[in-house]
XYZ file of C-alpha atoms in Angstrom:
564
model
C 44.933 -68.656 12.059
C 41.776 -68.837 9.927
C 41.827 -69.444 6.168
C 40.726 -65.849 5.608
C 43.557 -64.497 7.791
C 46.081 -66.710 6.040
C 44.808 -65.562 2.650
C 45.102 -61.895 3.639
C 48.634 -62.476 4.945
C 49.663 -64.169 1.686
C 48.119 -61.438 -0.412
C 49.740 -58.541 1.461
C 53.318 -58.947 0.161
C 52.035 -59.185 -3.409
C 50.043 -56.008 -2.927
C 53.046 -54.225 -1.468
C 55.316 -55.404 -4.268
C 52.845 -54.237 -6.899
C 52.566 -50.815 -5.283
C 56.346 -50.553 -5.035
C 56.797 -51.594 -8.662
C 54.236 -49.031 -9.842
C 55.918 -46.306 -7.801
C 59.261 -47.091 -9.444
C 57.789 -47.366 -12.924
C 55.927 -44.052 -12.560
C 59.048 -42.285 -11.313
C 57.538 -41.545 -7.898
C 60.522 -43.058 -6.074
C 64.192 -43.303 -6.988
C 65.876 -46.567 -7.919
C 67.837 -46.378 -4.686
C 64.660 -45.942 -2.652
C 63.143 -48.912 -4.495
C 66.148 -51.098 -3.658
C 65.961 -50.347 0.040
C 62.194 -50.734 0.334
C 62.317 -53.980 -1.657
C 65.067 -55.335 0.603
C 62.977 -54.430 3.649
C 60.084 -56.419 2.159
C 62.343 -59.464 1.692
C 62.943 -59.270 -2.069
C 65.985 -61.193 -3.293
C 68.833 -59.376 -5.047
C 67.840 -61.158 -8.266
C 64.266 -59.944 -8.002
C 65.355 -56.386 -7.254
C 67.603 -56.319 -10.315
C 64.817 -57.773 -12.464
C 62.451 -55.014 -11.374
C 65.077 -52.354 -12.111
C 65.714 -53.768 -15.568
C 61.998 -54.013 -16.271
C 61.559 -50.342 -15.442
C 64.539 -49.222 -17.509
C 67.380 -47.002 -16.401
C 65.054 -44.142 -15.572
C 66.325 -41.258 -13.525
C 68.371 -42.500 -10.583
C 67.867 -39.250 -8.745
C 64.126 -38.981 -9.237
C 62.341 -37.740 -6.168
C 58.995 -38.918 -4.981
C 56.305 -36.905 -6.652
C 52.618 -36.601 -5.908
C 51.097 -38.679 -8.669
C 47.979 -40.183 -7.226
C 48.678 -38.404 -3.982
C 46.273 -37.775 -1.163
C 46.581 -34.320 0.376
C 45.611 -33.856 3.989
C 45.486 -30.796 6.182
C 46.675 -31.090 9.756
C 45.752 -28.916 12.679
C 47.202 -25.450 12.464
C 46.694 -25.264 8.730
C 49.733 -27.357 7.777
C 49.188 -29.269 4.537
C 51.045 -32.485 3.834
C 51.052 -34.689 0.766
C 51.437 -38.452 0.762
C 52.528 -40.002 -2.504
C 51.448 -43.164 -4.193
C 47.961 -43.447 -2.811
C 49.136 -43.111 0.766
C 46.463 -42.890 3.391
C 46.530 -40.513 6.332
C 45.270 -41.808 9.661
C 44.925 -40.396 13.141
C 46.470 -42.452 15.908
C 45.448 -42.590 19.528
C 46.279 -39.404 21.348
C 45.727 -37.293 18.274
C 49.021 -38.083 16.510
C 48.647 -37.983 12.729
C 50.707 -40.358 10.594
C 50.926 -41.396 6.971
C 51.513 -44.895 5.619
C 52.363 -45.430 1.967
C 51.825 -48.815 0.456
C 52.998 -50.585 3.563
C 56.622 -50.244 2.487
C 59.160 -50.199 5.283
C 61.948 -47.648 4.889
C 63.304 -44.477 6.384
C 64.949 -41.370 5.090
C 68.427 -40.186 5.869
C 70.791 -37.935 3.999
C 74.105 -39.457 4.203
C 75.007 -38.066 0.876
C 71.878 -37.046 -0.832
C 68.865 -34.892 -0.183
C 69.760 -31.236 -0.312
C 67.599 -28.400 -1.606
C 67.760 -28.701 -5.358
C 69.985 -31.770 -5.120
C 69.579 -35.531 -5.170
C 67.233 -37.259 -2.758
C 68.004 -40.541 -1.051
C 65.557 -42.760 0.805
C 67.181 -45.545 2.726
C 67.780 -47.091 6.113
C 70.861 -45.977 7.998
C 72.210 -49.075 9.612
C 72.840 -52.764 9.572
C 70.242 -55.516 9.766
C 67.617 -52.974 8.803
C 64.936 -55.595 8.187
C 65.435 -57.553 11.384
C 62.535 -56.092 13.342
C 60.538 -54.219 10.740
C 57.414 -56.208 10.277
C 55.806 -59.192 11.897
C 55.746 -59.499 15.641
C 58.055 -57.256 17.647
C 61.419 -58.642 18.693
C 62.223 -58.168 22.382
C 65.679 -56.824 23.266
C 66.999 -56.494 26.808
C 69.101 -53.387 27.341
C 71.233 -51.985 30.140
C 69.385 -51.543 33.414
C 67.242 -54.626 32.820
C 64.634 -52.943 30.584
C 63.220 -54.913 27.679
C 62.369 -52.867 24.591
C 60.336 -53.816 21.572
C 58.953 -51.645 18.799
C 55.812 -51.139 20.859
C 57.557 -50.684 24.208
C 59.706 -47.544 24.013
C 61.522 -45.928 26.956
C 59.614 -43.893 29.492
C 60.109 -40.126 29.570
C 62.930 -39.665 32.086
C 62.157 -35.962 32.575
C 58.390 -36.468 32.731
C 57.972 -34.570 36.018
C 59.653 -31.512 34.539
C 57.686 -31.754 31.300
C 54.295 -32.073 33.037
C 54.313 -28.370 33.871
C 53.437 -27.897 30.182
C 50.683 -30.526 30.232
C 47.802 -29.652 27.918
C 49.949 -27.644 25.505
C 49.952 -28.746 21.885
C 53.136 -29.196 19.857
C 53.046 -29.637 16.079
C 55.976 -31.785 14.997
C 56.973 -32.445 11.370
C 58.482 -35.924 11.460
C 59.271 -38.813 9.137
C 57.310 -39.480 5.995
C 56.746 -43.255 5.743
C 58.052 -46.556 7.043
C 60.017 -46.872 10.256
C 60.562 -43.111 10.499
C 56.806 -42.572 10.696
C 56.171 -45.729 12.734
C 58.733 -44.829 15.369
C 57.470 -41.245 15.488
C 53.985 -42.499 16.233
C 55.169 -44.899 18.944
C 57.373 -42.311 20.641
C 54.915 -39.421 20.484
C 52.202 -41.623 21.962
C 54.515 -42.538 24.838
C 55.506 -38.899 25.374
C 51.844 -37.824 25.486
C 50.989 -40.543 27.991
C 53.849 -39.623 30.329
C 53.661 -35.808 30.136
C 50.164 -34.749 29.073
C 51.687 -32.627 26.284
C 49.729 -33.203 23.079
C 51.781 -33.903 19.929
C 50.292 -33.189 16.531
C 52.470 -35.496 14.418
C 52.626 -34.328 10.804
C 54.479 -36.487 8.261
C 57.093 -34.506 6.377
C 57.092 -34.206 2.581
C 58.402 -37.209 0.622
C 61.711 -35.586 -0.357
C 64.188 -33.435 1.533
C 63.943 -30.803 -1.190
C 60.207 -30.442 -0.593
C 60.723 -30.500 3.163
C 63.277 -27.681 2.906
C 60.862 -25.609 0.816
C 58.028 -26.250 3.294
C 60.128 -25.016 6.195
C 61.159 -21.967 4.206
C 57.500 -21.025 3.678
C 56.664 -21.392 7.364
C 59.708 -19.462 8.541
C 59.360 -16.659 6.028
C 55.724 -16.275 7.049
C 56.720 -16.371 10.736
C 54.066 -19.028 11.205
C 53.319 -20.329 14.700
C 51.824 -23.512 13.231
C 55.207 -25.275 13.222
C 56.801 -26.018 16.611
C 59.377 -28.807 16.205
C 60.855 -30.401 13.119
C 63.457 -32.755 11.674
C 66.494 -30.969 10.243
C 68.923 -32.381 7.700
C 72.544 -32.197 8.833
C 73.254 -29.508 6.220
C 70.364 -27.194 7.180
C 71.330 -25.586 10.530
C 73.313 -22.850 8.790
C 70.422 -22.003 6.468
C 67.693 -21.958 9.136
C 69.628 -20.765 12.202
C 67.922 -17.373 12.445
C 64.510 -19.052 12.652
C 65.405 -21.637 15.310
C 65.503 -21.525 19.113
C 68.875 -21.720 20.851
C 68.739 -25.061 22.662
C 71.934 -24.512 24.629
C 70.293 -23.241 27.843
C 68.159 -26.358 28.261
C 69.824 -29.067 26.166
C 73.440 -27.944 25.925
C 74.738 -30.395 28.535
C 72.963 -33.257 26.752
C 74.377 -32.215 23.382
C 77.907 -32.223 24.796
C 77.601 -35.995 25.182
C 77.362 -36.322 21.381
C 80.202 -36.481 18.870
C 81.892 -33.047 18.853
C 81.706 -32.653 15.067
C 77.901 -32.847 14.984
C 77.564 -30.397 17.882
C 79.872 -28.005 16.047
C 77.846 -28.484 12.865
C 74.632 -27.592 14.706
C 76.069 -24.574 16.523
C 75.690 -21.322 14.580
C 77.024 -18.075 16.030
C 77.284 -19.753 19.412
C 73.690 -21.024 19.358
C 72.776 -24.719 19.334
C 69.967 -24.703 16.763
C 69.666 -28.464 16.239
C 69.804 -31.317 18.745
C 71.667 -34.349 17.272
C 69.303 -37.267 16.710
C 70.697 -39.993 14.437
C 73.532 -40.100 11.966
C 75.294 -41.703 9.060
C 78.865 -41.744 7.742
C 80.858 -43.142 4.854
C 82.569 -46.529 5.324
C 84.553 -49.051 3.264
C 83.050 -52.433 2.382
C 85.399 -55.228 1.352
C 85.277 -58.875 0.311
C 86.742 -61.010 3.082
C 86.812 -64.111 0.861
C 88.852 -62.368 -1.834
C 91.354 -60.943 0.623
C 91.876 -64.486 1.859
C 92.051 -65.880 -1.674
C 94.824 -63.457 -2.642
C 96.699 -63.765 0.668
C 95.983 -60.187 1.750
C 96.243 -60.098 5.523
C 94.159 -56.994 6.258
C 91.973 -54.440 4.486
C 93.737 -51.303 3.217
C 94.799 -48.616 5.657
C 95.887 -46.043 3.045
C 94.515 -45.080 -0.349
C 97.678 -46.444 -1.971
C 97.120 -49.794 -0.245
C 93.539 -49.771 -1.520
C 94.852 -49.184 -5.039
C 97.355 -52.046 -4.763
C 94.917 -54.539 -3.266
C 92.177 -53.623 -5.729
C 94.579 -54.060 -8.670
C 95.693 -57.460 -7.431
C 92.180 -58.797 -6.864
C 90.778 -57.276 -10.052
C 93.538 -58.810 -12.173
C 92.773 -62.229 -10.740
C 88.989 -62.006 -11.007
C 88.468 -60.430 -14.413
C 89.418 -63.615 -16.239
C 86.202 -65.223 -15.051
C 84.225 -61.995 -14.661
C 85.156 -59.215 -17.130
C 82.814 -56.806 -15.312
C 84.650 -57.162 -12.022
C 85.977 -53.916 -10.525
C 88.490 -53.325 -7.807
C 86.772 -50.325 -6.215
C 83.420 -48.559 -6.685
C 82.163 -45.316 -5.180
C 79.755 -42.442 -5.879
C 81.363 -40.470 -8.724
C 78.314 -38.879 -10.330
C 77.925 -35.090 -10.269
C 75.542 -34.819 -7.287
C 75.631 -34.302 -3.516
C 77.039 -37.764 -2.892
C 80.229 -36.806 -4.723
C 80.679 -33.824 -2.397
C 80.586 -36.356 0.458
C 83.135 -38.642 -1.213
C 85.427 -35.747 -2.102
C 85.283 -34.412 1.447
C 86.551 -37.784 2.667
C 89.380 -37.769 0.111
C 90.406 -34.269 1.176
C 90.129 -34.709 4.949
C 91.890 -38.083 4.969
C 94.809 -36.645 2.978
C 95.401 -33.563 5.099
C 93.689 -31.271 2.579
C 91.096 -29.840 4.965
C 87.333 -29.694 4.594
C 86.904 -27.202 1.711
C 86.187 -24.244 4.025
C 87.735 -23.560 7.423
C 84.892 -22.225 9.586
C 87.232 -20.659 12.135
C 86.222 -19.637 15.636
C 82.410 -19.855 15.870
C 82.241 -19.539 12.060
C 82.965 -15.801 12.381
C 85.390 -15.561 9.466
C 85.282 -18.691 7.279
C 88.229 -19.183 4.948
C 87.950 -21.120 1.677
C 90.728 -23.740 1.589
C 89.672 -26.082 -1.204
C 92.569 -25.097 -3.473
C 95.686 -26.599 -1.879
C 98.466 -28.994 -2.946
C 97.186 -31.869 -0.818
C 93.745 -31.538 -2.396
C 95.236 -31.543 -5.887
C 97.259 -34.656 -5.031
C 94.196 -36.419 -3.566
C 92.119 -35.755 -6.674
C 94.950 -36.854 -8.953
C 95.133 -40.129 -7.023
C 91.403 -40.843 -7.282
C 91.384 -39.675 -10.908
C 93.942 -42.412 -11.553
C 91.484 -44.993 -10.193
C 88.985 -44.297 -12.997
C 89.515 -46.726 -15.861
C 91.967 -48.811 -13.809
C 90.617 -50.189 -10.529
C 87.279 -48.423 -11.004
C 85.127 -48.682 -14.131
C 84.951 -45.570 -16.307
C 81.231 -45.575 -15.623
C 81.903 -44.877 -11.940
C 81.634 -41.185 -12.857
C 77.877 -41.822 -13.201
C 77.523 -44.002 -10.074
C 75.331 -43.042 -7.144
C 74.580 -45.187 -4.099
C 72.320 -47.649 -5.891
C 74.811 -48.457 -8.655
C 77.515 -48.870 -6.033
C 75.323 -51.263 -4.048
C 74.387 -53.247 -7.148
C 78.029 -53.705 -8.130
C 79.157 -54.830 -4.683
C 76.191 -56.989 -3.650
C 76.156 -58.550 -7.115
C 79.677 -59.824 -6.566
C 81.248 -57.455 -9.069
C 83.541 -55.387 -6.840
C 86.231 -56.051 -4.248
C 85.836 -52.747 -2.398
C 83.042 -50.188 -2.169
C 82.544 -46.872 -0.425
C 78.974 -46.502 0.768
C 76.788 -45.698 3.784
C 75.828 -48.165 6.545
C 72.476 -48.908 4.878
C 74.217 -51.240 2.397
C 75.177 -53.583 5.227
C 71.661 -55.031 5.365
C 71.410 -55.401 1.582
C 74.820 -57.077 1.309
C 73.823 -59.489 4.066
C 70.492 -60.314 2.433
C 69.424 -63.896 1.768
C 70.299 -63.901 -1.933
C 73.097 -61.343 -1.989
C 76.084 -62.715 -3.879
C 78.365 -61.565 -1.054
C 76.364 -62.721 1.943
C 78.816 -63.994 4.554
C 81.737 -62.855 2.399
C 82.131 -59.204 3.330
C 82.952 -56.898 6.189
C 83.351 -53.175 6.734
C 86.154 -50.955 7.966
C 87.135 -47.313 8.063
C 87.874 -45.554 4.816
C 91.603 -45.308 4.075
C 93.708 -42.321 5.086
C 97.152 -41.015 4.202
C 100.007 -41.933 6.511
C 99.672 -39.923 9.717
C 96.129 -38.736 8.940
C 92.897 -39.723 10.680
C 90.301 -42.065 9.221
C 87.213 -40.022 8.397
C 83.670 -40.427 7.152
C 81.384 -37.673 5.923
C 78.594 -37.156 8.432
C 74.976 -37.395 7.410
C 71.823 -37.658 9.456
C 69.077 -35.652 11.109
C 68.645 -33.282 14.015
C 65.581 -31.922 15.807
C 64.931 -28.206 16.110
C 62.345 -25.831 17.584
C 60.884 -22.866 15.693
C 61.509 -19.386 17.068
C 57.880 -18.549 16.148
C 56.408 -21.409 18.196
C 53.936 -20.488 20.948
C 54.852 -23.707 22.791
C 58.641 -23.501 22.798
C 59.178 -24.968 26.264
C 56.881 -27.925 25.605
C 58.561 -28.470 22.226
C 61.999 -28.459 23.861
C 60.856 -31.117 26.338
C 59.666 -33.211 23.411
C 63.057 -32.809 21.701
C 64.779 -33.697 24.984
C 62.887 -36.996 25.041
C 63.299 -37.856 21.365
C 67.052 -37.187 21.484
C 67.686 -38.723 24.905
C 70.288 -41.511 25.167
C 67.501 -43.903 26.203
C 65.435 -43.254 23.061
C 68.518 -43.185 20.844
C 69.507 -46.594 22.262
C 66.011 -47.953 21.639
C 66.011 -46.667 18.052
C 69.484 -48.117 17.457
C 68.604 -51.553 18.832
C 65.095 -51.891 17.427
C 65.443 -49.866 14.224
C 69.187 -49.906 13.386
C 69.494 -46.115 13.436
C 73.121 -44.973 13.841
C 73.509 -43.188 17.213
C 75.364 -39.912 17.677
C 76.325 -40.565 21.308
C 79.675 -42.398 21.645
C 78.386 -43.986 24.867
C 75.373 -45.404 23.017
C 77.503 -46.634 20.099
C 79.761 -48.396 22.606
C 76.942 -50.062 24.534
C 76.824 -53.885 24.226
C 73.196 -53.987 23.109
C 73.813 -51.546 20.242
C 76.971 -53.338 19.170
C 75.045 -56.597 19.027
C 72.498 -54.891 16.783
C 75.070 -53.018 14.675
C 78.314 -54.995 15.054
C 80.340 -52.841 12.688
C 80.073 -49.763 14.937
C 82.714 -50.990 17.382
C 85.468 -51.213 14.781
C 84.477 -47.775 13.428
C 84.398 -46.022 16.797
C 87.586 -44.061 16.071
C 86.401 -42.740 12.696
C 86.211 -38.946 12.727
C 82.857 -37.727 11.416
C 83.594 -34.751 9.152
C 80.909 -32.271 8.176
C 80.206 -30.481 4.940
C 80.654 -26.678 4.944
C 76.978 -25.905 5.481
C 77.670 -23.687 8.503
C 80.019 -21.501 6.493
C 77.775 -21.256 3.439
C 74.367 -21.005 5.121
C 71.646 -20.533 2.521
C 74.322 -20.667 -0.179
C 75.238 -24.274 0.650
C 73.319 -25.897 -2.181
C 75.056 -23.751 -4.787
C 78.408 -24.217 -3.076
C 78.073 -27.992 -3.028
C 77.109 -27.912 -6.697
C 80.334 -26.034 -7.491
C 82.315 -28.638 -5.560
C 80.821 -31.791 -7.049
C 80.820 -30.413 -10.591
C 84.520 -29.572 -10.308
C 85.379 -32.973 -8.850
C 83.340 -34.831 -11.478
C 85.180 -32.924 -14.190
C 88.464 -34.049 -12.646
C 87.307 -37.674 -12.632
C 86.380 -37.413 -16.312
C 89.805 -36.068 -17.293
C 90.020 -32.464 -16.085
C 92.999 -30.781 -14.462
C 92.496 -30.694 -10.672
C 94.764 -27.676 -10.151
C 92.790 -25.564 -12.592
C 89.380 -26.805 -11.459
C 90.108 -26.338 -7.757
C 91.273 -22.803 -8.445
C 87.954 -22.084 -10.155
C 85.975 -23.718 -7.345
C 87.944 -21.711 -4.793
C 86.957 -18.419 -6.444
C 83.321 -19.483 -6.699
C 83.172 -20.531 -3.037
C 84.763 -17.280 -1.904
C 82.002 -15.331 -3.637
C 79.366 -17.481 -1.954
C 80.940 -17.052 1.487
C 80.826 -13.281 1.055
C 77.127 -13.483 0.108
C 76.034 -15.708 2.983
């Protein structure tokens, strides 16, 4: 390596850190997004906290804006905006991608990002920084293939797809980081193997903006959009504008977890092909369980309460800020996800019963089990959970746990990498398990993640479906899980040895039931419906009467169901 090369390499992290700091200070990214991107760049927990303090409390739900943005127009007239001085480049084969400040991250929605709601930007899996940067890490997978970031799987159905060779598919993919990087790698491979040209357009920087962009294209019946990423809560809202994938991809979809297939099936039509997921899990301190002679993590919510009380009582003498249990209690989409887990794991249902093919959804949020579940969690606030937990989102939860200030935490898989970071206070002292459940009830986790869909107005529907087939194939999903730590939605992929080596916690969580939010039942009314839910639950956590508040939420949801 020459002196000039070494100097450039040493200067790059500083440049990236400065860009990331400015983005946080200017409010162009959320605090949560900053934490994840900083962790991916190798920042210590101490440094991350120092940056957050330096920038003030700010708005933890701020979405990425377009200050200093570069606007580019892709083929077909689609306009995309890259924030923070991002540059748009054209890759070999005509794929267009956007890189922003060199930060490595990806966007999922395990509890954020709904139209008009909070936006989360984070990786969805363990060891998220293991192969993101530097030279690629080779991984041998089943069948003897060796995959690296730059060596993705071949297109298994290439012969079938070649009949559409020469057609052009415009695909709205990830915005920055590994989402965009992997899109570029995979689309280049697909083009090489099939001859179908992919115009890769980075999606907007927030899910809210992405939702609005899709709305404009669909309402205008534009043929400029062929394939796109879909948030797990969008199939109900966009179903009428999307192609039914059942005829060509139905058998493939049946290999996925049933709950996500059901979520993506509207009026009998599969409008989104499952791609990668996310779900709520329980983090716990293995060292503290050992210290207080607790043989196993909690299986029920009452056991969680007892263990948290015991550990908190012992730890607060030395650390007055220590909490037994932290979660996302703020009034935002993440609280809808938490509340859904409390309900489903206590036999209280999932807010709305969709019924057979969602033909006659019934609002069920107001029931005795739901009231009891909320009363139980309400009792956590000010006892095993700090009173401020009613303002916590994912970043505050992660700060409390990785800073050594909590025994238990409910969060998404992305926190695994942060908690295992070099300077995390709990590195080597934590593990994960399923969230608790009432006696006789299943362990559940609210499902997040993304699907791929095809526009009904596309002039290249068949070619677009072949592209979706490849992107969502078990081979590509395995590659993304191993190389990028994306959470797979195929049980067979989750159970594969190579994925379990990459994401070791998946094996012990294999039996967790992924529960879905009532987006199918509410359709375009979902955002308002979720707002009614999380506002009611937050009011309970801050002292309200759950029986009265659930009755009000029930009436509000019934009106929305009738309007859908």
